[in-house]
Amino acid sequence: GLNSVGACEIDARCGTQVPERNSVARIIFQSGGQTFACSGTVLATSNSDKSPFVLTANHCVGTAAEAQSVQAFWFYQSIACNSNTLQSGIIASPTGGALLVTDSASDQTFLEILGVIPRDV
């Protein structure tokens, strides 16, 4: 839940940047038989076709097997600043994705996830 975030992380609801906070998904993935959570940000294409491209960290998803287990949760946000209560309307993508590019030196992974990017993202 929300209580598991680090003390250094800031609740996105505390800011006014709605388009920016809606572009971030919580991603769940499998690695070594365990489940982990990270964040990923949708990347816009030059033709704005809402292709499901997501940028995350290599230390989160760094292999094709991990990418295949990714599920994104859009609008995974609290109801108010620091409320620790999730809002309704969270949209889950289908599980699965393709690892397009990853680089451990820059700690980046570029994924194409299954499903479509929801409206308002």
mmCIF file with all atom_site columns, C-alpha atoms in Angstrom:
data_model
loop_
_atom_site.group_PDB
_atom_site.id
_atom_site.type_symbol
_atom_site.label_atom_id
_atom_site.label_alt_id
_atom_site.label_comp_id
_atom_site.label_asym_id
_atom_site.label_entity_id
_atom_site.label_seq_id
_atom_site.pdbx_PDB_ins_code
_atom_site.Cartn_x
_atom_site.Cartn_y
_atom_site.Cartn_z
_atom_site.occupancy
_atom_site.B_iso_or_equiv
_atom_site.pdbx_formal_charge
_atom_site.auth_seq_id
_atom_site.auth_comp_id
_atom_site.auth_asym_id
_atom_site.auth_atom_id
_atom_site.pdbx_PDB_model_num
ATOM 1   C CA . GLY A 1 1   ? 0.000   0.000   0.000   1.00 0.00 ? 1   GLY A CA 1
ATOM 2   C CA . LEU A 1 2   ? 0.924   3.624   0.193   1.00 0.00 ? 2   LEU A CA 1
ATOM 3   C CA . ASN A 1 3   ? 2.515   3.133   3.602   1.00 0.00 ? 3   ASN A CA 1
ATOM 4   C CA . SER A 1 4   ? 5.375   1.167   2.023   1.00 0.00 ? 4   SER A CA 1
ATOM 5   C CA . VAL A 1 5   ? 6.871   4.150   0.172   1.00 0.00 ? 5   VAL A CA 1
ATOM 6   C CA . GLY A 1 6   ? 10.151  5.593   1.366   1.00 0.00 ? 6   GLY A CA 1
ATOM 7   C CA . ALA A 1 7   ? 10.319  8.622   3.631   1.00 0.00 ? 7   ALA A CA 1
ATOM 8   C CA . CYS A 1 8   ? 12.155  10.538  0.891   1.00 0.00 ? 8   CYS A CA 1
ATOM 9   C CA . GLU A 1 9   ? 9.262   10.147  -1.567  1.00 0.00 ? 9   GLU A CA 1
ATOM 10  C CA . ILE A 1 10  ? 6.707   12.901  -2.021  1.00 0.00 ? 10  ILE A CA 1
ATOM 11  C CA . ASP A 1 11  ? 3.008   12.172  -2.513  1.00 0.00 ? 11  ASP A CA 1
ATOM 12  C CA . ALA A 1 12  ? 2.124   13.317  -6.052  1.00 0.00 ? 12  ALA A CA 1
ATOM 13  C CA . ARG A 1 13  ? -1.224  14.592  -4.725  1.00 0.00 ? 13  ARG A CA 1
ATOM 14  C CA . CYS A 1 14  ? 0.623   17.310  -2.819  1.00 0.00 ? 14  CYS A CA 1
ATOM 15  C CA . GLY A 1 15  ? 1.506   19.096  -6.057  1.00 0.00 ? 15  GLY A CA 1
ATOM 16  C CA . THR A 1 16  ? -0.612  20.788  -8.685  1.00 0.00 ? 16  THR A CA 1
ATOM 17  C CA . GLN A 1 17  ? 0.907   19.067  -11.725 1.00 0.00 ? 17  GLN A CA 1
ATOM 18  C CA . VAL A 1 18  ? -2.057  16.890  -12.759 1.00 0.00 ? 18  VAL A CA 1
ATOM 19  C CA . PRO A 1 19  ? -0.806  15.959  -16.251 1.00 0.00 ? 19  PRO A CA 1
ATOM 20  C CA . GLU A 1 20  ? 2.590   14.994  -14.843 1.00 0.00 ? 20  GLU A CA 1
ATOM 21  C CA . ARG A 1 21  ? 1.266   12.870  -11.987 1.00 0.00 ? 21  ARG A CA 1
ATOM 22  C CA . ASN A 1 22  ? -1.186  11.123  -14.328 1.00 0.00 ? 22  ASN A CA 1
ATOM 23  C CA . SER A 1 23  ? 1.690   10.111  -16.615 1.00 0.00 ? 23  SER A CA 1
ATOM 24  C CA . VAL A 1 24  ? 3.246   7.947   -13.904 1.00 0.00 ? 24  VAL A CA 1
ATOM 25  C CA . ALA A 1 25  ? 2.140   4.363   -13.307 1.00 0.00 ? 25  ALA A CA 1
ATOM 26  C CA . ARG A 1 26  ? 2.859   2.004   -10.465 1.00 0.00 ? 26  ARG A CA 1
ATOM 27  C CA . ILE A 1 27  ? 4.336   -1.098  -12.042 1.00 0.00 ? 27  ILE A CA 1
ATOM 28  C CA . ILE A 1 28  ? 4.378   -4.528  -10.455 1.00 0.00 ? 28  ILE A CA 1
ATOM 29  C CA . PHE A 1 29  ? 6.762   -7.173  -11.773 1.00 0.00 ? 29  PHE A CA 1
ATOM 30  C CA . GLN A 1 30  ? 8.278   -10.553 -10.908 1.00 0.00 ? 30  GLN A CA 1
ATOM 31  C CA . SER A 1 31  ? 11.988  -11.145 -10.381 1.00 0.00 ? 31  SER A CA 1
ATOM 32  C CA . GLY A 1 32  ? 13.619  -14.201 -8.857  1.00 0.00 ? 32  GLY A CA 1
ATOM 33  C CA . GLY A 1 33  ? 10.264  -15.588 -7.743  1.00 0.00 ? 33  GLY A CA 1
ATOM 34  C CA . GLN A 1 34  ? 9.336   -12.422 -5.833  1.00 0.00 ? 34  GLN A CA 1
ATOM 35  C CA . THR A 1 35  ? 7.010   -9.519  -6.613  1.00 0.00 ? 35  THR A CA 1
ATOM 36  C CA . PHE A 1 36  ? 8.303   -5.952  -6.662  1.00 0.00 ? 36  PHE A CA 1
ATOM 37  C CA . ALA A 1 37  ? 6.845   -2.495  -7.276  1.00 0.00 ? 37  ALA A CA 1
ATOM 38  C CA . CYS A 1 38  ? 8.400   0.497   -9.022  1.00 0.00 ? 38  CYS A CA 1
ATOM 39  C CA . SER A 1 39  ? 7.178   3.439   -11.023 1.00 0.00 ? 39  SER A CA 1
ATOM 40  C CA . GLY A 1 40  ? 7.227   4.040   -14.737 1.00 0.00 ? 40  GLY A CA 1
ATOM 41  C CA . THR A 1 41  ? 6.434   7.053   -16.876 1.00 0.00 ? 41  THR A CA 1
ATOM 42  C CA . VAL A 1 42  ? 4.575   6.952   -20.165 1.00 0.00 ? 42  VAL A CA 1
ATOM 43  C CA . LEU A 1 43  ? 6.501   8.456   -23.063 1.00 0.00 ? 43  LEU A CA 1
ATOM 44  C CA . ALA A 1 44  ? 4.706   10.344  -25.799 1.00 0.00 ? 44  ALA A CA 1
ATOM 45  C CA . THR A 1 45  ? 5.409   9.515   -29.419 1.00 0.00 ? 45  THR A CA 1
ATOM 46  C CA . SER A 1 46  ? 5.950   12.205  -32.030 1.00 0.00 ? 46  SER A CA 1
ATOM 47  C CA . ASN A 1 47  ? 2.506   11.479  -33.532 1.00 0.00 ? 47  ASN A CA 1
ATOM 48  C CA . SER A 1 48  ? 0.790   11.318  -30.096 1.00 0.00 ? 48  SER A CA 1
ATOM 49  C CA . ASP A 1 49  ? -0.771  7.934   -30.858 1.00 0.00 ? 49  ASP A CA 1
ATOM 50  C CA . LYS A 1 50  ? -0.726  6.891   -27.170 1.00 0.00 ? 50  LYS A CA 1
ATOM 51  C CA . SER A 1 51  ? 1.496   3.881   -27.822 1.00 0.00 ? 51  SER A CA 1
ATOM 52  C CA . PRO A 1 52  ? 2.083   2.058   -24.523 1.00 0.00 ? 52  PRO A CA 1
ATOM 53  C CA . PHE A 1 53  ? 5.751   2.991   -24.118 1.00 0.00 ? 53  PHE A CA 1
ATOM 54  C CA . VAL A 1 54  ? 6.967   3.261   -20.528 1.00 0.00 ? 54  VAL A CA 1
ATOM 55  C CA . LEU A 1 55  ? 10.319  4.385   -19.125 1.00 0.00 ? 55  LEU A CA 1
ATOM 56  C CA . THR A 1 56  ? 11.389  2.849   -15.833 1.00 0.00 ? 56  THR A CA 1
ATOM 57  C CA . ALA A 1 57  ? 14.649  2.033   -14.074 1.00 0.00 ? 57  ALA A CA 1
ATOM 58  C CA . ASN A 1 58  ? 16.983  -0.791  -15.048 1.00 0.00 ? 58  ASN A CA 1
ATOM 59  C CA . HIS A 1 59  ? 17.312  -1.702  -11.348 1.00 0.00 ? 59  HIS A CA 1
ATOM 60  C CA . CYS A 1 60  ? 13.557  -2.378  -11.457 1.00 0.00 ? 60  CYS A CA 1
ATOM 61  C CA . VAL A 1 61  ? 13.028  -4.103  -14.804 1.00 0.00 ? 61  VAL A CA 1
ATOM 62  C CA . GLY A 1 62  ? 16.241  -5.151  -16.487 1.00 0.00 ? 62  GLY A CA 1
ATOM 63  C CA . THR A 1 63  ? 15.466  -8.435  -18.245 1.00 0.00 ? 63  THR A CA 1
ATOM 64  C CA . ALA A 1 64  ? 13.002  -9.673  -20.850 1.00 0.00 ? 64  ALA A CA 1
ATOM 65  C CA . ALA A 1 65  ? 11.486  -12.065 -18.288 1.00 0.00 ? 65  ALA A CA 1
ATOM 66  C CA . GLU A 1 66  ? 10.854  -9.226  -15.849 1.00 0.00 ? 66  GLU A CA 1
ATOM 67  C CA . ALA A 1 67  ? 9.303   -7.143  -18.661 1.00 0.00 ? 67  ALA A CA 1
ATOM 68  C CA . GLN A 1 68  ? 6.955   -10.001 -19.529 1.00 0.00 ? 68  GLN A CA 1
ATOM 69  C CA . SER A 1 69  ? 5.625   -9.920  -15.946 1.00 0.00 ? 69  SER A CA 1
ATOM 70  C CA . VAL A 1 70  ? 4.988   -6.142  -15.789 1.00 0.00 ? 70  VAL A CA 1
ATOM 71  C CA . GLN A 1 71  ? 1.532   -4.850  -14.962 1.00 0.00 ? 71  GLN A CA 1
ATOM 72  C CA . ALA A 1 72  ? 0.944   -1.091  -14.877 1.00 0.00 ? 72  ALA A CA 1
ATOM 73  C CA . PHE A 1 73  ? -1.569  0.645   -12.616 1.00 0.00 ? 73  PHE A CA 1
ATOM 74  C CA . TRP A 1 74  ? -2.592  4.096   -13.860 1.00 0.00 ? 74  TRP A CA 1
ATOM 75  C CA . PHE A 1 75  ? -3.961  6.809   -11.536 1.00 0.00 ? 75  PHE A CA 1
ATOM 76  C CA . TYR A 1 76  ? -2.496  4.942   -8.528  1.00 0.00 ? 76  TYR A CA 1
ATOM 77  C CA . GLN A 1 77  ? -2.763  7.972   -6.275  1.00 0.00 ? 77  GLN A CA 1
ATOM 78  C CA . SER A 1 78  ? -4.013  8.983   -2.862  1.00 0.00 ? 78  SER A CA 1
ATOM 79  C CA . ILE A 1 79  ? -7.332  10.814  -2.461  1.00 0.00 ? 79  ILE A CA 1
ATOM 80  C CA . ALA A 1 80  ? -5.619  13.873  -0.927  1.00 0.00 ? 80  ALA A CA 1
ATOM 81  C CA . CYS A 1 81  ? -2.132  15.046  -0.035  1.00 0.00 ? 81  CYS A CA 1
ATOM 82  C CA . ASN A 1 82  ? -0.531  12.536  2.369   1.00 0.00 ? 82  ASN A CA 1
ATOM 83  C CA . SER A 1 83  ? -3.861  10.833  3.072   1.00 0.00 ? 83  SER A CA 1
ATOM 84  C CA . ASN A 1 84  ? -2.564  7.223   2.752   1.00 0.00 ? 84  ASN A CA 1
ATOM 85  C CA . THR A 1 85  ? -5.932  6.287   1.196   1.00 0.00 ? 85  THR A CA 1
ATOM 86  C CA . LEU A 1 86  ? -5.994  5.262   -2.451  1.00 0.00 ? 86  LEU A CA 1
ATOM 87  C CA . GLN A 1 87  ? -8.431  6.967   -4.794  1.00 0.00 ? 87  GLN A CA 1
ATOM 88  C CA . SER A 1 88  ? -10.958 4.953   -6.770  1.00 0.00 ? 88  SER A CA 1
ATOM 89  C CA . GLY A 1 89  ? -10.581 4.762   -10.531 1.00 0.00 ? 89  GLY A CA 1
ATOM 90  C CA . ILE A 1 90  ? -7.206  3.015   -10.669 1.00 0.00 ? 90  ILE A CA 1
ATOM 91  C CA . ILE A 1 91  ? -6.856  1.358   -14.079 1.00 0.00 ? 91  ILE A CA 1
ATOM 92  C CA . ALA A 1 92  ? -4.787  -1.816  -14.438 1.00 0.00 ? 92  ALA A CA 1
ATOM 93  C CA . SER A 1 93  ? -3.182  -2.771  -17.718 1.00 0.00 ? 93  SER A CA 1
ATOM 94  C CA . PRO A 1 94  ? -3.013  -6.411  -18.805 1.00 0.00 ? 94  PRO A CA 1
ATOM 95  C CA . THR A 1 95  ? 0.064   -8.224  -17.511 1.00 0.00 ? 95  THR A CA 1
ATOM 96  C CA . GLY A 1 96  ? 2.943   -8.357  -19.936 1.00 0.00 ? 96  GLY A CA 1
ATOM 97  C CA . GLY A 1 97  ? 5.386   -6.273  -21.827 1.00 0.00 ? 97  GLY A CA 1
ATOM 98  C CA . ALA A 1 98  ? 8.392   -6.265  -24.092 1.00 0.00 ? 98  ALA A CA 1
ATOM 99  C CA . LEU A 1 99  ? 11.833  -5.068  -23.132 1.00 0.00 ? 99  LEU A CA 1
ATOM 100 C CA . LEU A 1 100 ? 12.834  -2.685  -25.934 1.00 0.00 ? 100 LEU A CA 1
ATOM 101 C CA . VAL A 1 101 ? 16.060  -1.192  -24.519 1.00 0.00 ? 101 VAL A CA 1
ATOM 102 C CA . THR A 1 102 ? 17.773  -1.355  -21.160 1.00 0.00 ? 102 THR A CA 1
ATOM 103 C CA . ASP A 1 103 ? 21.026  0.085   -19.839 1.00 0.00 ? 103 ASP A CA 1
ATOM 104 C CA . SER A 1 104 ? 22.430  -0.524  -16.372 1.00 0.00 ? 104 SER A CA 1
ATOM 105 C CA . ALA A 1 105 ? 24.983  2.320   -16.551 1.00 0.00 ? 105 ALA A CA 1
ATOM 106 C CA . SER A 1 106 ? 22.259  4.961   -16.982 1.00 0.00 ? 106 SER A CA 1
ATOM 107 C CA . ASP A 1 107 ? 19.720  2.884   -14.966 1.00 0.00 ? 107 ASP A CA 1
ATOM 108 C CA . GLN A 1 108 ? 17.053  3.109   -17.692 1.00 0.00 ? 108 GLN A CA 1
ATOM 109 C CA . THR A 1 109 ? 14.651  0.621   -19.244 1.00 0.00 ? 109 THR A CA 1
ATOM 110 C CA . PHE A 1 110 ? 12.305  1.322   -22.132 1.00 0.00 ? 110 PHE A CA 1
ATOM 111 C CA . LEU A 1 111 ? 9.272   -0.991  -22.261 1.00 0.00 ? 111 LEU A CA 1
ATOM 112 C CA . GLU A 1 112 ? 6.252   -1.532  -24.416 1.00 0.00 ? 112 GLU A CA 1
ATOM 113 C CA . ILE A 1 113 ? 3.508   -2.762  -22.118 1.00 0.00 ? 113 ILE A CA 1
ATOM 114 C CA . LEU A 1 114 ? 0.369   -4.632  -23.105 1.00 0.00 ? 114 LEU A CA 1
ATOM 115 C CA . GLY A 1 115 ? -2.872  -2.725  -23.373 1.00 0.00 ? 115 GLY A CA 1
ATOM 116 C CA . VAL A 1 116 ? -3.613  0.874   -24.132 1.00 0.00 ? 116 VAL A CA 1
ATOM 117 C CA . ILE A 1 117 ? -2.731  4.064   -22.315 1.00 0.00 ? 117 ILE A CA 1
ATOM 118 C CA . PRO A 1 118 ? -5.910  5.355   -20.632 1.00 0.00 ? 118 PRO A CA 1
ATOM 119 C CA . ARG A 1 119 ? -7.439  8.718   -21.487 1.00 0.00 ? 119 ARG A CA 1
ATOM 120 C CA . ASP A 1 120 ? -6.127  11.597  -19.371 1.00 0.00 ? 120 ASP A CA 1
ATOM 121 C CA . VAL A 1 121 ? -2.640  10.079  -19.187 1.00 0.00 ? 121 VAL A CA 1
#
